[in-house]
XYZ file of C-alpha atoms in Angstrom:
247
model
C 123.018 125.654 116.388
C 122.360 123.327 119.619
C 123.683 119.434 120.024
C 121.691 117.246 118.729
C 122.828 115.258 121.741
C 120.305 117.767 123.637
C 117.254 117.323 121.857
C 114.181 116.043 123.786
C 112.861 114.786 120.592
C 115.610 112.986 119.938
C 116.229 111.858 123.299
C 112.879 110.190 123.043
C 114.467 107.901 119.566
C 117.253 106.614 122.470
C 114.592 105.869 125.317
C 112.943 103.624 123.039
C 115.393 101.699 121.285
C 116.089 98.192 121.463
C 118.325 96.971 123.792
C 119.325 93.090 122.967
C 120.460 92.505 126.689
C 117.296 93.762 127.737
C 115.221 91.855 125.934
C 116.892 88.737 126.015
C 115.620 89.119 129.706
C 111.794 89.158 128.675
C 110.797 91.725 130.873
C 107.136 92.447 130.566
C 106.053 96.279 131.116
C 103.777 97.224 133.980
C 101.381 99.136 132.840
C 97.430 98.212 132.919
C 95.902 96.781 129.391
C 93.475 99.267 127.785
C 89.865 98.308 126.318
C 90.526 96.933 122.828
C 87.224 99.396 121.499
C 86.543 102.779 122.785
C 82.895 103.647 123.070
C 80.285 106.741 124.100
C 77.151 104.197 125.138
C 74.908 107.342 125.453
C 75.875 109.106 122.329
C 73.001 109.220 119.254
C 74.491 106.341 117.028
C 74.802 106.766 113.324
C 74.890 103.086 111.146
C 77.373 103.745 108.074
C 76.026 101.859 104.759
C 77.907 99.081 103.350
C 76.363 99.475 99.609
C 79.090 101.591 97.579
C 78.594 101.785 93.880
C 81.061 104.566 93.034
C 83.595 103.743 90.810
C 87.010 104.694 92.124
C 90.735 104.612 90.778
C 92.598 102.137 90.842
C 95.458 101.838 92.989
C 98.320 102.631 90.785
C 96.423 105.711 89.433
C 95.443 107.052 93.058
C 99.108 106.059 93.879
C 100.623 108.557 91.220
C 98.047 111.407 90.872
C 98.050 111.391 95.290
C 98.933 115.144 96.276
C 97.912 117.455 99.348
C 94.996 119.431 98.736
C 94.542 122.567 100.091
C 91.680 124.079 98.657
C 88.031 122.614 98.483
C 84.292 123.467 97.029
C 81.507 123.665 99.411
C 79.698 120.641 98.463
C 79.379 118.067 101.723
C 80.530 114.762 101.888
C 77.455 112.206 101.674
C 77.201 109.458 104.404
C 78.245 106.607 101.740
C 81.357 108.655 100.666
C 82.292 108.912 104.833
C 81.434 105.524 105.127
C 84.259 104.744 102.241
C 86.986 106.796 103.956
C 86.789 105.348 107.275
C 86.562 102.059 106.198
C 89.346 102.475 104.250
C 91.588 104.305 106.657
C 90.145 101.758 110.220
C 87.904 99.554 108.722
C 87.711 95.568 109.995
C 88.988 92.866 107.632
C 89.298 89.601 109.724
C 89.580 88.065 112.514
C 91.763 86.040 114.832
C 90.944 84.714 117.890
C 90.395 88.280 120.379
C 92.731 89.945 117.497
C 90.487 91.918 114.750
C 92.877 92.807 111.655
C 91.588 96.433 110.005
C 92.292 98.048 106.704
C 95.911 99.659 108.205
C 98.632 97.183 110.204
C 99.186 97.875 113.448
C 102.372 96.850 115.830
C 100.906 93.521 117.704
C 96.784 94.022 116.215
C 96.572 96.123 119.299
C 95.143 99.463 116.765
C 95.642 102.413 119.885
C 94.638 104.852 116.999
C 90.711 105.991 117.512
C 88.974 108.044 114.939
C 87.102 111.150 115.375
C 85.405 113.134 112.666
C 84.268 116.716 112.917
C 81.769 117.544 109.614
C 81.758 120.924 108.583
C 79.337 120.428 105.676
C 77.376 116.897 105.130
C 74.749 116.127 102.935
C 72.904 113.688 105.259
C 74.634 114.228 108.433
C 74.438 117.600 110.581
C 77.431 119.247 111.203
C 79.059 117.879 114.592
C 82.019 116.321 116.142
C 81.661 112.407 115.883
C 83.467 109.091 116.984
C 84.040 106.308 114.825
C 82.713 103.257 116.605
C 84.566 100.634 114.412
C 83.248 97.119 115.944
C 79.637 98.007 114.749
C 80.877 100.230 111.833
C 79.383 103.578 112.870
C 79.315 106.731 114.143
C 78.615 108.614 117.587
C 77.510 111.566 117.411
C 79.742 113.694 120.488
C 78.390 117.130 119.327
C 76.866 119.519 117.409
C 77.626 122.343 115.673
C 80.564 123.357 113.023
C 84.061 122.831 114.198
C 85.785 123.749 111.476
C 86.916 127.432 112.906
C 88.323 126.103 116.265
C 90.294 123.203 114.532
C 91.695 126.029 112.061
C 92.713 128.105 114.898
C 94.086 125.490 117.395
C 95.847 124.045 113.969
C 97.925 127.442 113.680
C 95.189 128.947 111.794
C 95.333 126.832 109.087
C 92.099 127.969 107.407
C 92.042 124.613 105.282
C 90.376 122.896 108.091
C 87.793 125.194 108.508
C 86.835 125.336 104.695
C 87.027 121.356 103.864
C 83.798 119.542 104.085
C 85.170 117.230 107.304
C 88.282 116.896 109.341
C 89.607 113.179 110.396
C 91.471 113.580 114.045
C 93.258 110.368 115.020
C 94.128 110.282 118.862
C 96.202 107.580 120.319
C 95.220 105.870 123.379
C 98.967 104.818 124.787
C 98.587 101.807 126.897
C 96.529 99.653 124.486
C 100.304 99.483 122.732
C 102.821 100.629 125.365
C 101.295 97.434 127.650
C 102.772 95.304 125.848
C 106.021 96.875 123.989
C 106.772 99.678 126.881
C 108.396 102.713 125.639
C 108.749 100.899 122.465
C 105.197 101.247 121.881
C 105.473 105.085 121.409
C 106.953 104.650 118.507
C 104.477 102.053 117.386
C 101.571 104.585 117.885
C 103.143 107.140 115.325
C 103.868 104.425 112.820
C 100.113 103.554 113.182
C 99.137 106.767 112.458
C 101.103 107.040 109.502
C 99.618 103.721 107.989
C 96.295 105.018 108.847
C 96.741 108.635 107.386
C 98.087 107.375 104.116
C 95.258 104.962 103.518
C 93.010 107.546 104.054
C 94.841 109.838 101.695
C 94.568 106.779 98.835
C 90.971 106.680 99.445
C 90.324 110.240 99.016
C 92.231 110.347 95.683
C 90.697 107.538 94.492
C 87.327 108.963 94.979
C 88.514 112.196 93.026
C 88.322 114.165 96.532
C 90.854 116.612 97.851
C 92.439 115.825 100.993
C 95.664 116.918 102.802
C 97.443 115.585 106.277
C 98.024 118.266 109.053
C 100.351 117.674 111.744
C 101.026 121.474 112.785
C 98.479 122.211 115.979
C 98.181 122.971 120.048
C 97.927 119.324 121.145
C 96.060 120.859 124.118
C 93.808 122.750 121.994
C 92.348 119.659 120.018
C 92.757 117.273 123.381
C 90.129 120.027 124.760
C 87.834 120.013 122.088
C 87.635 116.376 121.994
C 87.313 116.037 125.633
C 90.538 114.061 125.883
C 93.144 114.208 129.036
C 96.464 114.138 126.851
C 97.995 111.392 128.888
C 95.477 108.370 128.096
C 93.985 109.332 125.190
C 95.674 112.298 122.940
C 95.947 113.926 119.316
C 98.090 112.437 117.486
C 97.242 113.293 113.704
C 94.341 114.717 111.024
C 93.475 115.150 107.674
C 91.271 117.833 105.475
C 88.948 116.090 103.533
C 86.470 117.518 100.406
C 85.203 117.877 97.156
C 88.314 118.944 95.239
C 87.695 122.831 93.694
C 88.708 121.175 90.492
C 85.353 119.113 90.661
């Protein structure tokens, strides 16, 4: 069995751990501040409704009956039931000052996590690959067509995301965080994933939906179907979202 010693991931927990000497210094990294919202100006945009009436579980309930889902009916998800998840999961709350607080913390209000959200079966919206836009609480519509089969395969062929009505892809855009915590800041972006993954996993339960996280996939894969460089912007996380087969 290798050393521990020489494991890259591993060696990535030492990089970024707190030195007290260091920062007792209160050296500032160098590295260029990122856009607080990322935007597509010239993609169709898509208002989500505000106006849910669908009673949901409670927390404590959603918190105990919460499992991963695998297996989904057909039926799509309709634009207010979307509209639910990703407000839940990225949603704004307040603000203060430049900061805007959302549904999920994140290290410094600096939120490096953006949303996409490839629908493989909607009731109101087509079947495409969209961005969640979440100062004006909406959706940009990237492209069309069904996704679902090239997630599944550049996810190990994990079929799950090619059957569930949509797929949530979080992506981290590194300097937003790393500008002002350095290598630090890695760690911050996977922590802000989590937060946001899990809310979105509450929400789903509590709307008697089937959802389950997926972590197992060819970074480059989903960087290339999102159009994103891996080094500025990259894949991070997603989640399987649907009507549950139990329905």
């Amino acid at each position: 069995m290798p050393d521990l010693k020489n494991s890259r991931g591993l060696q990535f927990l030492t990089d970024s751990a707190l030195d007290r000497e260091e920062l007792g210094k209160g050296r500032r990294p160098e590295i260029t501040r990122a856009e607080p919202f990322k935007t597509y100006p010239e993609a169709e945009q898509i208002p989500l409704p505000t106006n849910w009436d669908k009673e949901a579980k409670g927390l404590w309930q959603s918190l105990q009956e919460r499992r991963s889902r695998r297996r989904f009916n057909p039926t799509g998800l309709g634009l207010a039931t979307i509209a639910r998840l990703l407000w839940a999961s990225q949603g704004i709350t307040g603000q203060a000052g430049r900061y805007f607080f959302r549904t999920a913390p994140s290290g410094g209000a600096l939120y490096p996590i953006e949303t996409y959200l490839a629908v493989n079966r909607g009731s109101e919206i087509p079947p495409g690959l969209y961005h969640f836009k979440v100062g004006e609480f909406s959706l940009e519509r990237l492209q069309s067509g069904n996704l679902g089969p090239a997630l599944a395969r550049a996810a190990v062929n994990q079929q799950l995301l090619a059957e569930a009505a949509a797929v949530f892809i979080w992506s981290a855009i590194p300097r937003r965080t790393m500008s002002k915590y350095g290598e630090r800041g890695v760690r911050y972006l996977l922590l802000d994933a989590g937060h946001i993954g899990q809310s979105l996993l509450l929400a789903a339960e509590s709307l008697g939906l089937a959802a389950c996280p997926v972590a197992a996939f060819f970074d480059a894969e989903i960087n290339e179907l999102l159009g994103l460089d891996g080094v500025e912007e990259s894949v991070l996380y997603l989640a399987a979202v649907g009507a549950s087969l139990a329905a």
